[in-house]
């Protein structure tokens, strides 16, 4: 290890972060500054912040590990991320979110929903979902960065988690969303360049694009027997239709994350930080390039790691890392890439972790301070910064504690589950809030609650990985899961919970009175 080179790179990185965070702190004067950057964010910063928040170590390390174990079928998630997570999100949801949020003077995603439907319950309940559910997502992001630091720097894993937690907590507490978005733009640039360079070096090392892909296809005879038994067909082909791997890949990973991104509170709030729709339009191209260059590269490299390890170590990736897929990307980087690039890529992993963690901690902090405490105490319009900072500290502690106890190979699964819960709870009422003027308070509450309950029920009693892991079904009913017949134990709850939420929301709305016309006119003024 070149300690001097590593020290120089990390010191320069921290100096840049500190400088950007300082600028954000100096420009943060009010609650609106702290939570929405005074609604005047540059489109490049907004798009890079959105992308860097969206693409975390969970995407690079966790889903890259899935590609290393099962293959390139996960690239369909990239397609869905670009089309749904960027194009649909920006063009069809972002513009209306920005305008309606401005009309209602909303500072957070739960407050946006609460004011749209004139419901303190919706704001508080949404804040609780974020504050209670997001620590699991934050913990797996933290684990992803910690695993790479552990592998690249031979540091104690728990020490890595502590360093990361303290670092991100510091600039989020002082800089608010400006601190988050300014550092996101810096970190997003580092991530994009590093992942593209990684893809180029990987293909160059393995003999070129065509040669490497063909060789990986021909390596199918060494595809894991346990993966074949579950429906896997190779690293360059899609799993067998209807197999357990197919259901997991399609429903949990591709649909759960691809569609779930539309209802991520920490992403939706980005649209309310810009001044006009022009900035959102300008952000679409940058966002699409970012997604394609980052996760697209990570997933391809994850699959190709099998070819590298087989050529140089005579074994495939999952065996090299002892079965923990969260170690595939870190181990490949450490073994296959030049030492200087390992250090540079460490910055990319740190950037991916810090950018996502900072947004998660801020979302949890604002949920606790503004959406839960202030709503319950009926103290709106007071200065929310202090309460939010307390919430951020609590969020950091919760994520750190969970990262110490969660099992291996959890990164991708934890991310998918949180995205699925958010989609089930928020997606129907969020889209309804933007496009259906008839949607009223009663319908929105019914959709929010039914989607949340349906999603949690599926996770606790039907979905095998979470039901067995948590053990609640076993404790209450004496059996691991309620339904053993395939494919239900491997089908993600989003497939059922989102339609349930939508149907309940529509039925209750049509059976109850519309909201006041003057309120609806206020919401949709200029939309």
Short mmCIF file of C-alpha atoms in Angstrom, two decimals:
data_model
loop_
_atom_site.label_atom_id
_atom_site.label_comp_id
_atom_site.label_asym_id
_atom_site.label_seq_id
_atom_site.Cartn_x
_atom_site.Cartn_y
_atom_site.Cartn_z
CA UNK A 1 0.00 0.00 0.00
CA UNK A 2 1.36 3.42 -0.99
CA UNK A 3 0.46 5.30 2.16
CA UNK A 4 1.73 8.64 0.86
CA UNK A 5 -0.30 8.50 -2.38
CA UNK A 6 -3.41 7.32 -0.53
CA UNK A 7 -3.02 10.07 2.07
CA UNK A 8 -2.67 12.77 -0.60
CA UNK A 9 -5.77 11.59 -2.46
CA UNK A 10 -7.94 11.36 0.65
CA UNK A 11 -6.69 14.68 2.08
CA UNK A 12 -7.47 16.47 -1.19
CA UNK A 13 -10.89 14.85 -1.27
CA UNK A 14 -11.71 15.90 2.28
CA UNK A 15 -10.46 19.44 1.62
CA UNK A 16 -12.80 19.71 -1.36
CA UNK A 17 -15.72 18.35 0.67
CA UNK A 18 -14.96 20.72 3.54
CA UNK A 19 -14.75 23.71 1.19
CA UNK A 20 -18.02 22.87 -0.57
CA UNK A 21 -19.71 22.21 2.78
CA UNK A 22 -18.40 25.55 4.09
CA UNK A 23 -19.89 27.41 1.14
CA UNK A 24 -23.23 25.71 1.73
CA UNK A 25 -23.12 26.58 5.45
CA UNK A 26 -22.43 30.24 4.69
CA UNK A 27 -25.38 30.34 2.29
CA UNK A 28 -27.85 28.67 4.67
CA UNK A 29 -29.81 31.32 6.56
CA UNK A 30 -33.37 30.00 6.92
CA UNK A 31 -35.50 26.87 7.09
CA UNK A 32 -36.20 27.20 3.36
CA UNK A 33 -32.46 27.41 2.69
CA UNK A 34 -31.81 24.41 4.93
CA UNK A 35 -34.52 22.21 3.38
CA UNK A 36 -34.96 23.46 -0.20
CA UNK A 37 -31.85 25.54 -1.02
CA UNK A 38 -34.06 28.65 -1.43
CA UNK A 39 -35.62 26.97 -4.53
CA UNK A 40 -32.84 28.34 -6.78
CA UNK A 41 -30.60 25.34 -7.41
CA UNK A 42 -28.64 25.15 -10.70
CA UNK A 43 -29.92 22.35 -12.99
CA UNK A 44 -26.51 20.65 -13.13
CA UNK A 45 -26.36 20.54 -9.34
CA UNK A 46 -29.96 19.32 -9.11
CA UNK A 47 -29.45 16.55 -11.71
CA UNK A 48 -26.13 15.39 -10.24
CA UNK A 49 -27.58 15.50 -6.73
CA UNK A 50 -30.60 13.49 -7.85
CA UNK A 51 -28.38 10.94 -9.58
CA UNK A 52 -25.82 10.71 -6.80
CA UNK A 53 -28.60 10.25 -4.25
CA UNK A 54 -30.29 7.64 -6.44
CA UNK A 55 -27.05 5.72 -7.13
CA UNK A 56 -25.43 4.66 -3.90
CA UNK A 57 -22.99 1.99 -2.80
CA UNK A 58 -26.05 -0.23 -2.73
CA UNK A 59 -26.28 0.10 -6.51
CA UNK A 60 -22.54 -0.21 -7.16
CA UNK A 61 -21.54 -2.79 -4.57
CA UNK A 62 -24.84 -4.54 -3.81
CA UNK A 63 -26.41 -4.79 -7.27
CA UNK A 64 -22.98 -5.12 -8.87
CA UNK A 65 -22.59 -8.16 -6.61
CA UNK A 66 -25.90 -9.56 -7.85
CA UNK A 67 -24.60 -9.20 -11.42
CA UNK A 68 -21.46 -11.03 -10.31
CA UNK A 69 -23.52 -13.91 -8.95
CA UNK A 70 -26.37 -14.16 -11.46
CA UNK A 71 -25.33 -12.18 -14.54
CA UNK A 72 -26.19 -9.23 -16.78
CA UNK A 73 -29.97 -9.66 -16.67
CA UNK A 74 -29.91 -6.88 -14.09
CA UNK A 75 -29.02 -4.44 -16.89
CA UNK A 76 -32.78 -4.15 -17.49
CA UNK A 77 -32.81 -2.21 -14.24
CA UNK A 78 -30.57 0.40 -15.90
CA UNK A 79 -33.08 0.74 -18.75
CA UNK A 80 -35.94 1.16 -16.30
CA UNK A 81 -33.94 3.59 -14.16
CA UNK A 82 -33.29 5.84 -17.14
CA UNK A 83 -36.80 5.68 -18.59
CA UNK A 84 -38.79 5.72 -15.35
CA UNK A 85 -36.40 7.04 -12.71
CA UNK A 86 -35.16 9.92 -14.87
CA UNK A 87 -37.37 10.65 -17.91
CA UNK A 88 -40.78 9.89 -16.38
CA UNK A 89 -39.78 11.27 -12.98
CA UNK A 90 -38.42 14.55 -14.31
CA UNK A 91 -40.85 15.29 -17.15
CA UNK A 92 -44.16 13.99 -15.81
CA UNK A 93 -43.72 14.18 -12.03
CA UNK A 94 -40.95 16.68 -11.41
CA UNK A 95 -42.53 19.70 -13.06
CA UNK A 96 -45.85 19.35 -11.27
CA UNK A 97 -44.13 18.57 -7.96
CA UNK A 98 -42.10 21.77 -8.27
CA UNK A 99 -45.11 23.96 -9.09
CA UNK A 100 -47.62 22.50 -6.64
CA UNK A 101 -44.96 22.40 -3.92
CA UNK A 102 -44.27 26.08 -4.54
CA UNK A 103 -47.99 26.93 -4.50
CA UNK A 104 -48.39 25.20 -1.14
CA UNK A 105 -45.05 26.45 0.26
CA UNK A 106 -44.03 22.85 1.09
CA UNK A 107 -40.51 22.18 2.39
CA UNK A 108 -40.60 18.36 2.63
CA UNK A 109 -42.19 15.47 0.75
CA UNK A 110 -44.58 14.54 3.62
CA UNK A 111 -45.50 18.22 3.96
CA UNK A 112 -46.20 18.33 0.22
CA UNK A 113 -48.67 15.44 0.56
CA UNK A 114 -50.12 16.78 3.80
CA UNK A 115 -50.81 20.24 2.41
CA UNK A 116 -52.10 18.91 -0.92
CA UNK A 117 -54.79 16.96 0.99
CA UNK A 118 -55.04 19.30 4.01
CA UNK A 119 -54.22 16.40 6.33
CA UNK A 120 -51.93 16.43 9.35
CA UNK A 121 -52.34 12.65 9.53
CA UNK A 122 -50.87 12.17 6.05
CA UNK A 123 -47.89 14.36 6.85
CA UNK A 124 -47.22 12.67 10.19
CA UNK A 125 -47.79 9.13 8.91
CA UNK A 126 -45.57 9.75 5.89
CA UNK A 127 -42.89 11.18 8.14
CA UNK A 128 -43.06 8.06 10.33
CA UNK A 129 -42.63 5.76 7.32
CA UNK A 130 -39.51 7.68 6.30
CA UNK A 131 -38.01 7.96 9.77
CA UNK A 132 -38.71 4.35 10.76
CA UNK A 133 -38.07 2.66 7.41
CA UNK A 134 -35.17 4.57 5.96
CA UNK A 135 -32.54 3.56 8.58
CA UNK A 136 -32.44 0.07 7.00
CA UNK A 137 -31.71 1.59 3.59
CA UNK A 138 -29.12 3.94 5.12
CA UNK A 139 -27.50 1.04 6.95
CA UNK A 140 -27.01 -1.04 3.80
CA UNK A 141 -25.50 1.97 2.01
CA UNK A 142 -23.14 2.40 4.95
CA UNK A 143 -22.25 -1.30 4.81
CA UNK A 144 -21.41 -1.04 1.10
CA UNK A 145 -18.89 1.74 1.65
CA UNK A 146 -17.54 0.08 4.78
CA UNK A 147 -16.89 -3.19 2.94
CA UNK A 148 -14.90 -1.42 0.24
CA UNK A 149 -12.84 0.54 2.77
CA UNK A 150 -12.24 -2.67 4.71
CA UNK A 151 -11.01 -4.48 1.58
CA UNK A 152 -8.99 -1.65 0.02
CA UNK A 153 -7.41 -0.20 3.16
CA UNK A 154 -7.32 -3.31 5.38
CA UNK A 155 -9.07 -1.36 8.12
CA UNK A 156 -11.43 -2.76 10.72
CA UNK A 157 -14.97 -2.84 9.30
CA UNK A 158 -16.55 -1.26 12.38
CA UNK A 159 -13.98 1.55 12.33
CA UNK A 160 -14.84 2.24 8.67
CA UNK A 161 -18.53 2.53 9.57
CA UNK A 162 -17.76 4.97 12.38
CA UNK A 163 -15.56 7.20 10.21
CA UNK A 164 -18.16 7.40 7.47
CA UNK A 165 -20.97 8.14 9.93
CA UNK A 166 -19.13 11.01 11.58
CA UNK A 167 -18.02 12.53 8.28
CA UNK A 168 -21.42 12.66 6.60
CA UNK A 169 -23.19 13.72 9.80
CA UNK A 170 -20.97 16.77 10.10
CA UNK A 171 -21.67 18.44 6.77
CA UNK A 172 -25.38 17.52 6.70
CA UNK A 173 -25.99 19.05 10.13
CA UNK A 174 -24.33 22.33 9.24
CA UNK A 175 -25.14 22.71 5.55
CA UNK A 176 -28.63 21.26 5.22
CA UNK A 177 -29.79 20.48 1.69
CA UNK A 178 -27.33 22.98 0.24
CA UNK A 179 -24.52 21.10 1.91
CA UNK A 180 -26.02 17.86 0.61
CA UNK A 181 -26.59 19.02 -2.96
CA UNK A 182 -23.33 20.90 -3.41
CA UNK A 183 -21.29 17.95 -2.17
CA UNK A 184 -23.53 15.62 -4.23
CA UNK A 185 -22.54 17.48 -7.41
CA UNK A 186 -18.86 17.06 -6.58
CA UNK A 187 -19.30 13.43 -5.57
CA UNK A 188 -21.52 12.64 -8.56
CA UNK A 189 -18.82 13.87 -10.93
CA UNK A 190 -16.26 11.64 -9.22
CA UNK A 191 -18.60 8.64 -9.35
CA UNK A 192 -19.42 9.06 -13.06
CA UNK A 193 -15.81 9.45 -14.20
CA UNK A 194 -14.57 6.61 -11.99
CA UNK A 195 -17.21 4.09 -13.12
CA UNK A 196 -16.65 4.83 -16.81
CA UNK A 197 -12.88 4.45 -16.36
CA UNK A 198 -13.50 1.20 -14.44
CA UNK A 199 -15.51 -0.23 -17.34
CA UNK A 200 -12.85 0.75 -19.87
CA UNK A 201 -9.99 -0.73 -17.81
CA UNK A 202 -11.96 -3.94 -17.17
CA UNK A 203 -12.66 -4.56 -20.86
CA UNK A 204 -9.05 -3.66 -21.76
CA UNK A 205 -7.74 -6.12 -19.15
CA UNK A 206 -9.98 -8.90 -20.49
CA UNK A 207 -9.14 -8.38 -24.17
CA UNK A 208 -11.83 -6.03 -25.42
CA UNK A 209 -15.63 -5.84 -25.43
CA UNK A 210 -16.44 -8.57 -27.95
CA UNK A 211 -13.76 -10.97 -26.74
CA UNK A 212 -14.62 -10.55 -23.06
CA UNK A 213 -18.39 -10.93 -23.56
CA UNK A 214 -17.91 -14.04 -25.70
CA UNK A 215 -15.52 -15.56 -23.16
CA UNK A 216 -17.98 -14.86 -20.35
CA UNK A 217 -20.76 -16.51 -22.35
CA UNK A 218 -18.58 -19.58 -22.89
CA UNK A 219 -17.91 -19.76 -19.14
CA UNK A 220 -21.49 -20.94 -18.61
CA UNK A 221 -20.31 -24.46 -17.72
CA UNK A 222 -18.94 -22.98 -14.49
CA UNK A 223 -22.15 -21.12 -13.64
CA UNK A 224 -23.07 -22.05 -10.02
CA UNK A 225 -25.17 -25.19 -9.75
CA UNK A 226 -27.32 -23.63 -7.02
CA UNK A 227 -28.09 -20.69 -9.33
CA UNK A 228 -29.01 -23.05 -12.18
CA UNK A 229 -31.35 -24.90 -9.83
CA UNK A 230 -33.13 -21.61 -9.14
CA UNK A 231 -33.49 -20.75 -12.83
CA UNK A 232 -30.22 -19.03 -13.74
CA UNK A 233 -28.99 -19.65 -17.28
CA UNK A 234 -25.60 -17.88 -17.39
CA UNK A 235 -23.88 -14.55 -16.85
CA UNK A 236 -24.87 -13.11 -20.23
CA UNK A 237 -28.47 -14.39 -20.46
CA UNK A 238 -31.72 -13.79 -18.63
CA UNK A 239 -33.04 -16.33 -16.06
CA UNK A 240 -35.69 -18.85 -17.07
CA UNK A 241 -39.17 -17.35 -17.14
CA UNK A 242 -41.11 -18.00 -13.94
CA UNK A 243 -38.13 -19.37 -12.01
CA UNK A 244 -37.33 -18.15 -8.46
CA UNK A 245 -34.42 -16.06 -9.76
CA UNK A 246 -36.64 -14.61 -12.49
CA UNK A 247 -39.32 -13.57 -9.98
CA UNK A 248 -36.75 -12.06 -7.63
CA UNK A 249 -34.91 -10.23 -10.39
CA UNK A 250 -38.03 -8.92 -12.10
CA UNK A 251 -40.31 -8.10 -9.15
CA UNK A 252 -37.87 -7.17 -6.38
CA UNK A 253 -34.87 -5.74 -8.20
CA UNK A 254 -36.06 -4.40 -11.56
CA UNK A 255 -39.66 -3.39 -10.75
CA UNK A 256 -39.15 -2.75 -7.04
CA UNK A 257 -36.21 -0.40 -7.52
CA UNK A 258 -37.07 0.88 -11.00
CA UNK A 259 -40.65 1.85 -10.17
CA UNK A 260 -39.98 2.50 -6.50
CA UNK A 261 -37.63 5.34 -7.41
CA UNK A 262 -40.63 7.46 -8.39
CA UNK A 263 -41.83 7.56 -4.80
CA UNK A 264 -38.52 8.11 -2.99
CA UNK A 265 -39.00 11.15 -0.70
CA UNK A 266 -35.33 12.18 -0.84
CA UNK A 267 -35.53 12.24 -4.65
CA UNK A 268 -38.92 13.91 -5.06
CA UNK A 269 -37.89 16.83 -2.89
CA UNK A 270 -35.09 17.66 -5.38
CA UNK A 271 -37.68 18.94 -7.84
CA UNK A 272 -38.80 21.58 -5.36
CA UNK A 273 -35.28 23.04 -5.13
CA UNK A 274 -35.24 24.57 -8.64
CA UNK A 275 -36.79 27.83 -9.80
CA UNK A 276 -38.58 26.75 -12.98
CA UNK A 277 -39.39 23.83 -15.30
CA UNK A 278 -36.54 24.92 -17.55
CA UNK A 279 -34.05 23.64 -14.96
CA UNK A 280 -35.87 20.29 -14.77
CA UNK A 281 -35.80 19.91 -18.57
CA UNK A 282 -32.06 20.62 -18.63
CA UNK A 283 -31.49 18.02 -15.95
CA UNK A 284 -33.01 15.09 -17.91
CA UNK A 285 -30.04 14.53 -20.25
CA UNK A 286 -27.49 14.86 -17.45
CA UNK A 287 -29.44 12.47 -15.26
CA UNK A 288 -29.74 9.86 -18.02
CA UNK A 289 -26.02 10.00 -18.79
CA UNK A 290 -25.22 9.66 -15.11
CA UNK A 291 -27.37 6.55 -14.63
CA UNK A 292 -26.07 4.83 -17.78
CA UNK A 293 -22.44 5.58 -16.99
CA UNK A 294 -22.54 4.57 -13.33
CA UNK A 295 -24.78 1.59 -12.64
CA UNK A 296 -24.51 0.33 -16.21
CA UNK A 297 -20.76 0.11 -15.75
CA UNK A 298 -21.06 -1.46 -12.28
CA UNK A 299 -23.40 -4.24 -13.42
CA UNK A 300 -21.29 -5.15 -16.46
CA UNK A 301 -18.12 -5.19 -14.39
CA UNK A 302 -19.82 -7.31 -11.73
CA UNK A 303 -20.63 -10.00 -14.29
CA UNK A 304 -17.19 -9.77 -15.94
CA UNK A 305 -15.47 -10.27 -12.58
CA UNK A 306 -16.22 -13.98 -13.01
CA UNK A 307 -14.08 -14.10 -16.16
CA UNK A 308 -11.21 -12.30 -14.47
CA UNK A 309 -11.21 -14.47 -11.36
CA UNK A 310 -11.50 -17.64 -13.42
CA UNK A 311 -8.56 -16.69 -15.62
CA UNK A 312 -6.25 -15.63 -12.82
CA UNK A 313 -7.51 -17.58 -9.78
CA UNK A 314 -9.29 -20.52 -11.46
CA UNK A 315 -12.60 -19.86 -9.71
CA UNK A 316 -15.72 -17.72 -10.09
CA UNK A 317 -16.53 -14.60 -8.11
CA UNK A 318 -19.02 -15.98 -5.59
CA UNK A 319 -16.53 -18.65 -4.50
CA UNK A 320 -13.63 -16.19 -4.30
CA UNK A 321 -15.52 -14.03 -1.79
CA UNK A 322 -16.80 -16.93 0.31
CA UNK A 323 -20.45 -16.52 -0.69
CA UNK A 324 -20.88 -12.86 0.36
CA UNK A 325 -21.96 -11.04 -2.81
CA UNK A 326 -21.36 -7.68 -1.14
CA UNK A 327 -17.62 -8.38 -1.46
CA UNK A 328 -17.52 -9.18 -5.19
CA UNK A 329 -17.00 -5.63 -6.49
CA UNK A 330 -14.52 -4.60 -3.74
CA UNK A 331 -12.51 -7.81 -4.20
CA UNK A 332 -12.39 -7.43 -7.98
CA UNK A 333 -11.28 -3.81 -7.77
CA UNK A 334 -8.59 -4.68 -5.25
CA UNK A 335 -7.29 -7.65 -7.27
CA UNK A 336 -7.60 -6.53 -10.88
CA UNK A 337 -7.00 -2.78 -10.98
CA UNK A 338 -3.78 -0.76 -10.58
CA UNK A 339 -3.11 0.39 -7.06
CA UNK A 340 -3.60 4.04 -7.90
CA UNK A 341 -7.04 3.31 -9.32
CA UNK A 342 -8.03 1.38 -6.21
CA UNK A 343 -7.47 4.60 -4.28
CA UNK A 344 -9.36 6.69 -6.82
CA UNK A 345 -12.22 4.23 -6.86
CA UNK A 346 -12.29 4.34 -3.09
CA UNK A 347 -13.25 7.98 -3.49
CA UNK A 348 -16.03 6.98 -5.88
CA UNK A 349 -17.39 4.49 -3.35
CA UNK A 350 -17.08 7.03 -0.56
CA UNK A 351 -18.82 9.60 -2.76
CA UNK A 352 -21.64 7.19 -3.60
CA UNK A 353 -22.13 6.40 0.06
CA UNK A 354 -21.86 9.94 1.37
CA UNK A 355 -24.15 11.43 -1.29
CA UNK A 356 -26.92 8.94 -0.60
CA UNK A 357 -26.44 8.86 3.16
CA UNK A 358 -26.52 12.63 3.43
CA UNK A 359 -29.88 12.77 1.63
CA UNK A 360 -31.25 9.92 3.73
CA UNK A 361 -30.17 11.53 6.99
CA UNK A 362 -31.60 14.88 5.93
CA UNK A 363 -34.90 13.26 4.91
CA UNK A 364 -35.12 11.48 8.27
CA UNK A 365 -34.17 14.63 10.15
CA UNK A 366 -36.80 16.77 8.45
CA UNK A 367 -39.37 14.00 8.91
CA UNK A 368 -38.78 13.87 12.65
CA UNK A 369 -38.42 17.61 13.20
CA UNK A 370 -40.90 19.18 10.81
CA UNK A 371 -43.30 16.42 9.76
CA UNK A 372 -43.73 14.54 13.03
CA UNK A 373 -42.85 16.77 15.99
CA UNK A 374 -44.05 20.12 14.64
CA UNK A 375 -47.22 18.62 13.16
CA UNK A 376 -48.16 16.85 16.39
CA UNK A 377 -47.33 19.93 18.48
CA UNK A 378 -49.03 22.23 15.95
CA UNK A 379 -46.03 24.56 15.83
CA UNK A 380 -45.76 25.11 12.10
CA UNK A 381 -43.76 27.99 10.62
CA UNK A 382 -41.29 28.03 13.52
CA UNK A 383 -37.59 27.64 12.76
CA UNK A 384 -37.14 23.93 12.01
CA UNK A 385 -33.36 23.77 11.74
CA UNK A 386 -32.61 22.78 15.35
CA UNK A 387 -35.21 20.01 15.42
CA UNK A 388 -34.04 18.73 12.06
CA UNK A 389 -30.42 18.60 13.23
CA UNK A 390 -31.45 16.55 16.25
CA UNK A 391 -33.33 14.20 13.93
CA UNK A 392 -30.24 13.88 11.72
CA UNK A 393 -28.10 12.84 14.69
CA UNK A 394 -30.66 10.21 15.71
CA UNK A 395 -30.82 8.94 12.12
CA UNK A 396 -27.04 8.58 11.96
CA UNK A 397 -26.98 6.62 15.22
CA UNK A 398 -29.78 4.30 14.07
CA UNK A 399 -28.10 3.54 10.73
CA UNK A 400 -24.74 2.92 12.41
CA UNK A 401 -26.30 0.53 14.94
CA UNK A 402 -28.14 -1.41 12.23
CA UNK A 403 -25.00 -1.65 10.07
CA UNK A 404 -23.30 -3.51 12.93
CA UNK A 405 -25.95 -6.23 13.17
CA UNK A 406 -27.31 -6.78 9.65
CA UNK A 407 -26.18 -10.02 7.96
CA UNK A 408 -23.96 -10.40 4.88
CA UNK A 409 -25.26 -10.11 1.29
CA UNK A 410 -27.91 -7.69 2.54
CA UNK A 411 -27.13 -4.54 0.52
CA UNK A 412 -29.20 -5.12 -2.61
CA UNK A 413 -32.05 -6.78 -0.70
CA UNK A 414 -32.32 -3.97 1.84
CA UNK A 415 -32.40 -1.35 -0.91
CA UNK A 416 -35.09 -3.19 -2.89
CA UNK A 417 -37.28 -3.62 0.17
CA UNK A 418 -37.25 0.04 1.12
CA UNK A 419 -37.95 1.11 -2.46
CA UNK A 420 -40.85 -1.36 -2.54
CA UNK A 421 -42.37 -0.08 0.71
CA UNK A 422 -42.12 3.53 -0.50
CA UNK A 423 -43.76 2.65 -3.80
CA UNK A 424 -46.59 0.81 -2.04
CA UNK A 425 -47.20 3.63 0.43
CA UNK A 426 -46.61 6.75 -1.65
CA UNK A 427 -46.73 6.10 -5.39
CA UNK A 428 -50.52 6.01 -6.01
CA UNK A 429 -51.30 9.03 -3.83
CA UNK A 430 -48.26 10.95 -5.11
CA UNK A 431 -49.30 10.54 -8.75
CA UNK A 432 -52.91 11.19 -7.76
CA UNK A 433 -51.88 14.35 -5.95
CA UNK A 434 -50.26 15.62 -9.13
CA UNK A 435 -52.80 14.58 -11.75
CA UNK A 436 -56.22 13.80 -10.21
CA UNK A 437 -57.95 16.89 -8.88
CA UNK A 438 -60.88 14.80 -7.65
CA UNK A 439 -58.63 12.85 -5.25
CA UNK A 440 -59.57 13.90 -1.72
CA UNK A 441 -58.26 13.57 1.81
CA UNK A 442 -60.19 10.38 2.62
CA UNK A 443 -59.04 8.61 -0.54
CA UNK A 444 -55.42 9.63 -0.03
CA UNK A 445 -55.41 8.40 3.59
CA UNK A 446 -57.03 5.12 2.57
CA UNK A 447 -54.48 4.59 -0.21
CA UNK A 448 -51.52 5.50 2.00
CA UNK A 449 -52.54 3.21 4.86
CA UNK A 450 -53.70 0.26 2.73
CA UNK A 451 -50.52 0.31 0.64
CA UNK A 452 -48.31 0.43 3.72
CA UNK A 453 -50.21 -2.34 5.51
CA UNK A 454 -50.32 -4.57 2.42
CA UNK A 455 -46.59 -4.15 1.83
CA UNK A 456 -45.64 -4.84 5.43
CA UNK A 457 -47.95 -7.86 5.62
CA UNK A 458 -46.32 -9.37 2.53
CA UNK A 459 -42.82 -8.73 3.91
CA UNK A 460 -43.61 -10.21 7.32
CA UNK A 461 -45.74 -13.20 6.34
CA UNK A 462 -45.27 -14.10 2.65
CA UNK A 463 -41.93 -12.95 1.19
CA UNK A 464 -39.51 -15.68 2.19
CA UNK A 465 -36.29 -13.71 2.68
CA UNK A 466 -37.74 -11.14 5.04
CA UNK A 467 -40.38 -13.33 6.73
CA UNK A 468 -37.83 -15.98 7.76
CA UNK A 469 -35.21 -13.39 8.60
CA UNK A 470 -37.48 -11.41 10.92
CA UNK A 471 -39.23 -14.46 12.36
CA UNK A 472 -42.47 -12.66 13.21
CA UNK A 473 -44.63 -15.12 11.25
CA UNK A 474 -42.91 -18.03 13.00
CA UNK A 475 -43.41 -16.44 16.40
CA UNK A 476 -47.10 -15.63 15.89
CA UNK A 477 -48.30 -18.52 13.75
CA UNK A 478 -45.71 -21.25 14.21
CA UNK A 479 -44.64 -21.43 10.55
CA UNK A 480 -41.98 -19.61 8.53
CA UNK A 481 -44.33 -18.22 5.88
CA UNK A 482 -48.08 -18.41 5.23
CA UNK A 483 -47.85 -19.55 1.60
CA UNK A 484 -45.28 -22.11 0.49
CA UNK A 485 -46.55 -22.69 -3.04
CA UNK A 486 -44.31 -21.18 -5.71
CA UNK A 487 -43.88 -18.49 -6.90
CA UNK A 488 -45.46 -16.47 -4.05
CA UNK A 489 -42.57 -16.71 -1.55
CA UNK A 490 -40.22 -15.07 -4.06
CA UNK A 491 -42.63 -12.47 -5.51
CA UNK A 492 -42.08 -8.95 -4.19
CA UNK A 493 -44.95 -7.31 -2.34
CA UNK A 494 -44.94 -4.30 -4.67
CA UNK A 495 -46.78 -6.43 -7.26
CA UNK A 496 -49.80 -6.62 -4.93
CA UNK A 497 -49.48 -3.67 -2.57
CA UNK A 498 -49.39 -0.92 -5.21
CA UNK A 499 -52.58 -2.13 -6.99
CA UNK A 500 -54.31 -2.54 -3.61
CA UNK A 501 -53.38 1.01 -2.64
CA UNK A 502 -54.55 2.34 -6.01
CA UNK A 503 -57.89 0.52 -5.94
CA UNK A 504 -58.68 1.50 -2.34
CA UNK A 505 -57.68 5.11 -3.03
CA UNK A 506 -59.96 5.38 -6.08
CA UNK A 507 -62.96 3.64 -4.49
CA UNK A 508 -62.87 5.70 -1.27
CA UNK A 509 -62.44 8.94 -3.22
CA UNK A 510 -65.42 8.25 -5.46
CA UNK A 511 -67.57 7.39 -2.43
CA UNK A 512 -66.76 10.60 -0.57
CA UNK A 513 -67.04 14.33 -1.22
CA UNK A 514 -64.51 16.25 -3.32
CA UNK A 515 -62.19 18.75 -1.65
CA UNK A 516 -62.96 22.46 -1.64
CA UNK A 517 -62.65 24.03 -5.09
CA UNK A 518 -60.63 27.00 -3.86
CA UNK A 519 -58.00 24.68 -2.36
CA UNK A 520 -57.73 22.64 -5.56
CA UNK A 521 -57.43 25.87 -7.57
CA UNK A 522 -54.60 26.98 -5.27
CA UNK A 523 -52.78 23.66 -5.68
CA UNK A 524 -53.01 23.59 -9.48
CA UNK A 525 -52.57 27.30 -10.15
CA UNK A 526 -50.17 27.59 -13.08
CA UNK A 527 -49.81 23.82 -13.52
#
